[in-house]
CSV table of C-alpha atoms in Angstrom, one decimal:
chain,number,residue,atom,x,y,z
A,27,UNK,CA,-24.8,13.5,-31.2
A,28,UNK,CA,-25.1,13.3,-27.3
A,29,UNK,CA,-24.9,17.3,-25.8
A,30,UNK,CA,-22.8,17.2,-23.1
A,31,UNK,CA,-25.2,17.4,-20.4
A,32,UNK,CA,-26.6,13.9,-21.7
A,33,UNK,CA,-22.8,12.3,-21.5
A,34,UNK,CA,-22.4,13.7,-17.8
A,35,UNK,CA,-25.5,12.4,-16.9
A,36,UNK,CA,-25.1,8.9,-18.3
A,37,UNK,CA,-21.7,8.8,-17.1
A,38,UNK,CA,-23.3,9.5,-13.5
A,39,UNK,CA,-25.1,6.9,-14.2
A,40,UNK,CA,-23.0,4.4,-15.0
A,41,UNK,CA,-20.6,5.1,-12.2
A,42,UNK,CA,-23.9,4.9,-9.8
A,43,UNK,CA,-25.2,1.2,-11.4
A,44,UNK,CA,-21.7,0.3,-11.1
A,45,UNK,CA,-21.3,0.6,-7.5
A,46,UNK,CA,-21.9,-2.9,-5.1
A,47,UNK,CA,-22.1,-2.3,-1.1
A,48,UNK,CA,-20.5,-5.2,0.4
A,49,UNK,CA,-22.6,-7.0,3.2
A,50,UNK,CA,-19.8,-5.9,6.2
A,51,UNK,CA,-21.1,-4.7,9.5
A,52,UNK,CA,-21.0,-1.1,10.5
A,53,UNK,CA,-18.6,-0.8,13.4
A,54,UNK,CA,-15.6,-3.1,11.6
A,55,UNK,CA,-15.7,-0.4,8.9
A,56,UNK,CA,-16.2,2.7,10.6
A,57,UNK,CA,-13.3,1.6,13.1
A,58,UNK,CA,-10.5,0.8,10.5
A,59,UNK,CA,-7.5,2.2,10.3
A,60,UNK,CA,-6.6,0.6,6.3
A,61,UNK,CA,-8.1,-1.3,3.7
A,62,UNK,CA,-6.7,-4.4,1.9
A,63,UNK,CA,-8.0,-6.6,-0.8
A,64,UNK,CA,-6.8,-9.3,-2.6
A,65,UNK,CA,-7.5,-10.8,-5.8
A,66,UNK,CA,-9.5,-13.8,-4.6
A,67,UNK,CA,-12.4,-11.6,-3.3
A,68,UNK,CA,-11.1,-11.3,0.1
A,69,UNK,CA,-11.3,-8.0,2.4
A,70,UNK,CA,-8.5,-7.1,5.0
A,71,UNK,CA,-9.3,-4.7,7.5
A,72,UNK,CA,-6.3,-3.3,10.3
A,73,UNK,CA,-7.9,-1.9,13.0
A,74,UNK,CA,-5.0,0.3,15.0
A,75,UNK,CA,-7.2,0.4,18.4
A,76,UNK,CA,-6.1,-3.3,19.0
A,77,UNK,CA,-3.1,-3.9,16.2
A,78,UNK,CA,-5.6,-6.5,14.9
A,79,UNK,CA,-5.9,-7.5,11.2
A,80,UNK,CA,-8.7,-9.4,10.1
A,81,UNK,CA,-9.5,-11.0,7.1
A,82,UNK,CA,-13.2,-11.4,5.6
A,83,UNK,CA,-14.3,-12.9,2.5
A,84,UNK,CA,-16.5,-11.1,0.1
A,85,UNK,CA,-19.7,-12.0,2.2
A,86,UNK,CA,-18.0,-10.1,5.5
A,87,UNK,CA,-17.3,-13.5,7.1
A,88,UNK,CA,-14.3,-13.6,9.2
A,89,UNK,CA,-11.7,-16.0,7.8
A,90,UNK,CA,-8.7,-15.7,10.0
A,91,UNK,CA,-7.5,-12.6,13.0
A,92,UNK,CA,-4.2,-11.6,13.8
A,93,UNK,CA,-3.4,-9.5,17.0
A,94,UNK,CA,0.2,-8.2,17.6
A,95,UNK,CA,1.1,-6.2,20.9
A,96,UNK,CA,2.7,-3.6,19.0
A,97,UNK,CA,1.7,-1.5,15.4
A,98,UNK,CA,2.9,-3.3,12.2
A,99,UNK,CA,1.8,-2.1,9.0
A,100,UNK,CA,1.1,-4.5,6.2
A,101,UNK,CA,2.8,-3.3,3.2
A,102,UNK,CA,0.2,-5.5,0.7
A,103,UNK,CA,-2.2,-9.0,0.5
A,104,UNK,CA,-1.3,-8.9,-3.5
A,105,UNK,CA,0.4,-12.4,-3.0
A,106,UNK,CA,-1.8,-13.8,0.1
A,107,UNK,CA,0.3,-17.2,0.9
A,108,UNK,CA,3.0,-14.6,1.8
A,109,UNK,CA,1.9,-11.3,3.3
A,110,UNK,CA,5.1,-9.0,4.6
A,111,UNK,CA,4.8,-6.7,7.8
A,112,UNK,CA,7.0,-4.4,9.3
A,113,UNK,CA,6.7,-2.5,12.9
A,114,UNK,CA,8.8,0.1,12.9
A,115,UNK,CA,8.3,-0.1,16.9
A,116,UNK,CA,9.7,-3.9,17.2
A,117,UNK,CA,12.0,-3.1,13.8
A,118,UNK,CA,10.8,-6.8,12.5
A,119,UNK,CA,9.9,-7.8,9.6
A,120,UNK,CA,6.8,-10.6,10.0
A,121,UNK,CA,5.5,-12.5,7.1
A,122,UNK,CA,2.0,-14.6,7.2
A,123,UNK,CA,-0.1,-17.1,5.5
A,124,UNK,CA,-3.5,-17.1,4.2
A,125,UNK,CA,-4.4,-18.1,7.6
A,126,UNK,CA,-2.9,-15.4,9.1
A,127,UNK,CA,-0.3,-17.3,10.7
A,128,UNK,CA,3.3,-16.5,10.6
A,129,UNK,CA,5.6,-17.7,8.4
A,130,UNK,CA,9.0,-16.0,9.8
A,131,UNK,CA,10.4,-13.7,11.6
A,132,UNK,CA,13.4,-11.3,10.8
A,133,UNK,CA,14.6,-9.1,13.7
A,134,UNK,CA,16.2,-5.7,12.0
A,135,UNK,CA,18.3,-4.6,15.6
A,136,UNK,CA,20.6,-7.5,15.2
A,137,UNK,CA,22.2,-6.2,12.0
A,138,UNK,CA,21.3,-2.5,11.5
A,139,UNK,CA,20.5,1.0,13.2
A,140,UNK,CA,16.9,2.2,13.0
A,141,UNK,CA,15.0,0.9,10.1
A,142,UNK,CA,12.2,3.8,9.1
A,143,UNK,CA,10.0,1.2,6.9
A,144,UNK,CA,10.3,-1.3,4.6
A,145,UNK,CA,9.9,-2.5,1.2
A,146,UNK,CA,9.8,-6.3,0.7
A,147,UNK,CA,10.9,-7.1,-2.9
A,148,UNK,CA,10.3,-10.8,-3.0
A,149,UNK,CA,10.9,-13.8,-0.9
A,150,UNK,CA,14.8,-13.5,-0.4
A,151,UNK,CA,14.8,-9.6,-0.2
A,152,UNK,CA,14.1,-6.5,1.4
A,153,UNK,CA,14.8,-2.5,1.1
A,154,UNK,CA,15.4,-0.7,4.0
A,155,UNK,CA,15.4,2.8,4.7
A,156,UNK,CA,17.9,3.3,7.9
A,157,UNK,CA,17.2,6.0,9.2
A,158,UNK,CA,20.3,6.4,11.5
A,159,UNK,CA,22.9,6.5,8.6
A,160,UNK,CA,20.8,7.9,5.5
A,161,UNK,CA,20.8,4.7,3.3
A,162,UNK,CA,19.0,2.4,1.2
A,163,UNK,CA,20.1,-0.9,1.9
A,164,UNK,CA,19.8,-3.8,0.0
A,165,UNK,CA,19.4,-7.0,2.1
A,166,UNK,CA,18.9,-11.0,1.6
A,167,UNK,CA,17.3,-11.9,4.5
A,168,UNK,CA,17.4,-15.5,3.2
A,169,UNK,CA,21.1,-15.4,3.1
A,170,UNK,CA,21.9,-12.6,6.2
A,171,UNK,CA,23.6,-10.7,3.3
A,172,UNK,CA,23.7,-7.1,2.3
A,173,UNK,CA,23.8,-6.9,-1.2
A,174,UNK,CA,23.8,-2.9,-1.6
A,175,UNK,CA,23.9,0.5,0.2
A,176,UNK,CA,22.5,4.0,-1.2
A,177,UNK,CA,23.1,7.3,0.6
A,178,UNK,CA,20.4,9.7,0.3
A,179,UNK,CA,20.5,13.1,2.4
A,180,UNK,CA,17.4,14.1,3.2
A,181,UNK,CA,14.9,13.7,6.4
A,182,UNK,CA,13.7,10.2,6.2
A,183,UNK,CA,11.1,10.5,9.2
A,184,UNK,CA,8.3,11.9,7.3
A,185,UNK,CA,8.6,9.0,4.5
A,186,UNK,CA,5.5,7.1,4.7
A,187,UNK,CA,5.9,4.3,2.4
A,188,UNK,CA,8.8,3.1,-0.2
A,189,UNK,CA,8.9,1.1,-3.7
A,190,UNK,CA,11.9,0.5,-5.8
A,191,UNK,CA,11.0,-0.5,-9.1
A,192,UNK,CA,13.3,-0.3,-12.5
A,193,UNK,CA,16.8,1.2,-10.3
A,194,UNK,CA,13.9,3.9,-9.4
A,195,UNK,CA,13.7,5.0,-5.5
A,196,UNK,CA,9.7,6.0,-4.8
A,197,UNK,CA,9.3,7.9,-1.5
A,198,UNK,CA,5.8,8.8,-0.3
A,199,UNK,CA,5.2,11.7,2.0
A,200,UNK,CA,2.2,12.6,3.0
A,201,UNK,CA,1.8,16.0,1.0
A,202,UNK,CA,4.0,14.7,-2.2
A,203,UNK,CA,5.7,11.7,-3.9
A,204,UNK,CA,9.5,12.3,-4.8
A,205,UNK,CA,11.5,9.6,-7.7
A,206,UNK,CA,15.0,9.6,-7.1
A,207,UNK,CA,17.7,7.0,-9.0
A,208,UNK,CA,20.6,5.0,-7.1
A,209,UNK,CA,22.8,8.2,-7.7
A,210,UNK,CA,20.6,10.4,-4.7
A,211,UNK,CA,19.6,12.4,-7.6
A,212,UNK,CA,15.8,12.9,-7.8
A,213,UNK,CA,14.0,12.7,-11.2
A,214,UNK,CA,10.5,13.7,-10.3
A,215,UNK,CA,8.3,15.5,-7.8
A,216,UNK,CA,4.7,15.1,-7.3
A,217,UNK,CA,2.6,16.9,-5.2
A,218,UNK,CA,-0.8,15.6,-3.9
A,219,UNK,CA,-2.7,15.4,-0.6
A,220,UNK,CA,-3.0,12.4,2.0
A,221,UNK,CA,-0.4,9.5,0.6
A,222,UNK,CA,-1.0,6.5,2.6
A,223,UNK,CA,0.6,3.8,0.3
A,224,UNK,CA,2.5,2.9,-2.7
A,225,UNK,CA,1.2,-0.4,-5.4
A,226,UNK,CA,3.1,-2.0,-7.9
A,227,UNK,CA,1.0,-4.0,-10.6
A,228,UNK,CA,3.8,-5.3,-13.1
A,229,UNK,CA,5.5,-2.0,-14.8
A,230,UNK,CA,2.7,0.4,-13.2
A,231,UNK,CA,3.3,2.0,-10.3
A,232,UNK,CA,-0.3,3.6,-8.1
A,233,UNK,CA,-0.1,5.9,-5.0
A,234,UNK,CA,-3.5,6.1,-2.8
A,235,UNK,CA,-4.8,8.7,-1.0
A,236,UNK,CA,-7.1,9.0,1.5
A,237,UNK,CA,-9.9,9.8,-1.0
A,238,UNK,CA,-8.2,8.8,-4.5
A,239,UNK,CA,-5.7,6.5,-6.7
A,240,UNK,CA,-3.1,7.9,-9.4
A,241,UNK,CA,-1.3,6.0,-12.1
A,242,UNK,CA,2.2,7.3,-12.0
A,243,UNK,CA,2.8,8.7,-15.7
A,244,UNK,CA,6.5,10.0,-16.9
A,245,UNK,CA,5.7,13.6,-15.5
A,246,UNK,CA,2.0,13.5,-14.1
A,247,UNK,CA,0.4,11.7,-11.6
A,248,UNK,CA,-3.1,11.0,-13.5
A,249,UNK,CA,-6.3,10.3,-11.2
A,250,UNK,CA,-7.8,7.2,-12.1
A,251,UNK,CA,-10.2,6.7,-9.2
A,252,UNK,CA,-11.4,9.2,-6.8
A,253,UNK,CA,-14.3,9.0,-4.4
A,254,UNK,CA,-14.6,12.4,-1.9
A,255,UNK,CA,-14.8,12.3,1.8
A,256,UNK,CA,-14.3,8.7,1.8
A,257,UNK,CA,-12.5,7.8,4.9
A,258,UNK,CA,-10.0,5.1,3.0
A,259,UNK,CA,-10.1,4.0,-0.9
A,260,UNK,CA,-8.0,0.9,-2.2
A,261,UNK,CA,-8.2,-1.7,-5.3
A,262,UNK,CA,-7.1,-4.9,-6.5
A,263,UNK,CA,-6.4,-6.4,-10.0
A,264,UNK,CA,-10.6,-5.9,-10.4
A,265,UNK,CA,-12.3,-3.4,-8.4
A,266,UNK,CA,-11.8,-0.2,-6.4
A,267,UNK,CA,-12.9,-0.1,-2.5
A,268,UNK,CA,-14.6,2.9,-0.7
A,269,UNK,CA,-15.3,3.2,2.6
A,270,UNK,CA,-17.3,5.8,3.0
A,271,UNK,CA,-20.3,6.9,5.7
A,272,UNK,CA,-19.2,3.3,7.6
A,273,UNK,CA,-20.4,1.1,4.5
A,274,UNK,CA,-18.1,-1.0,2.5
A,275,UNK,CA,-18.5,-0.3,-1.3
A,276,UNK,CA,-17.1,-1.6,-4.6
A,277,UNK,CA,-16.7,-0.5,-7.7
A,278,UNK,CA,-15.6,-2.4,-11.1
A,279,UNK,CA,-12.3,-1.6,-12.4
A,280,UNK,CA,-13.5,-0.9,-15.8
A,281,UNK,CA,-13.4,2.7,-16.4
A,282,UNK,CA,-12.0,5.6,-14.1
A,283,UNK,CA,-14.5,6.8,-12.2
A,284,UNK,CA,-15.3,9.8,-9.9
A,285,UNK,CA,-17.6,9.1,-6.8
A,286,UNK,CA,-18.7,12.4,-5.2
């Protein structure tokens, strides 16, 4: 049998083999502000200095640029003929092509207070969080309908991101990760350190960090990727993506891994 020093040594080493630097220059790395990949092999980088997002492919080509005037985030690439946006600044919600170019437009004043962010569901509908009357709301934009409202009372401004999945509410702050249902009563409470954003990848639900991914169990968040003093991490169907000392690395989604 293996003693345990041999297993933590060849599992060093097969985290270390595993890892592929991607041939992207430098300064677009060290400069961004989030980290996007889709499952065709193609790298989306949002630079906040400019409001520009820029997609490469896997050789760090440039394949299309987008510049707004104001900050949007991109809430995910996951379907890439259809990529939502929302700026909370504007309070639009901005959908694109694989190109980059974009597809619609849905001004939020028009019809509601302040919208805090977003949660696009599919192509006909949206969850907003409105920050002015403490709801959830429900909304076709296809139709101009509201289908549904939800109060919740709590502060909404530090909320930074939102997923409703199976008549579950997910609400990431930056220190923890709270699961409430439609009734305003919460379920769960996670701590952690750094939320940036919330995946969906068909019934499993992933919050990343700055510096690691969880799977969200029934009453743990379990670490299955972590890579320390990265400055952003992010995955796709396939792979995990580091960015880490202003290089662009991958690594294989076949095991969890830690990168120290």
């Amino acid at each position: 049998m293996l003693k345990i020093g041999e297993i933590v040594c060849l599992l060093l080493f097969c985290s270390l083999t595993a890892q592929k630097t991607l041939p992207f220059d430098t300064l677009r790395v060290s400069t961004a502000k989030d980290l996007f990949a889709d499952d065709y092999g193609n790298i989306y980088l949002y630079q906040n200095k400019d409001f520009s997002f820029t997609k490469y492919d896997s050789l760090g080509n440039q394949k299309a640029k987008l510049m707004l005037t104001l900050p949007f985030r991109i809430q995910s690439v996951q379907n890439p003929l259809n990529i939502p946006s929302f700026s909370e600044n504007a309070q639009e919600l901005k959908f694109f092509d694989q190109n980059l170019n974009q597809i619609q437009t849905i001004n939020l004043r028009q019809k509601f207070g302040f919208i805090k962010t977003a949660y696009v569901e599919d192509l006909q509908q949206v969850w907003l969080l409105d920050e002015s009357t403490k709801r959830l709301i429900q909304y076709n934009f296809r139709d101009d309908r509201i289908i549904n409202t939800f109060s919740f009372d709590f502060n909404f401004e530090n909320v930074a991101d939102l997923l409703i999945f199976e008549k579950k509410v997910y609400f990431l702050f930056g220190d923890h990760l709270s699961v409430y249902n439609f009734k305003s009563e919460k379920t769960a409470d996670f701590e952690l350190e750094n939320g940036r954003k919330l995946r969906r990848e068909n019934d499993r639900i992933f919050v990343v960090s700055k510096t690691a991914i969880y799977k969200i169990e029934e009453h743990a968040l379990k670490t299955v990727f972590k890579a320390d003093n990265s400055q952003i991490v992010d995955k796709n169907s396939a792979s995990y993506f580091v960015i880490k000392g202003n290089k662009l690395y991958l690594y294989p989604l076949e095991k969890e891994v830690g990168i120290k």
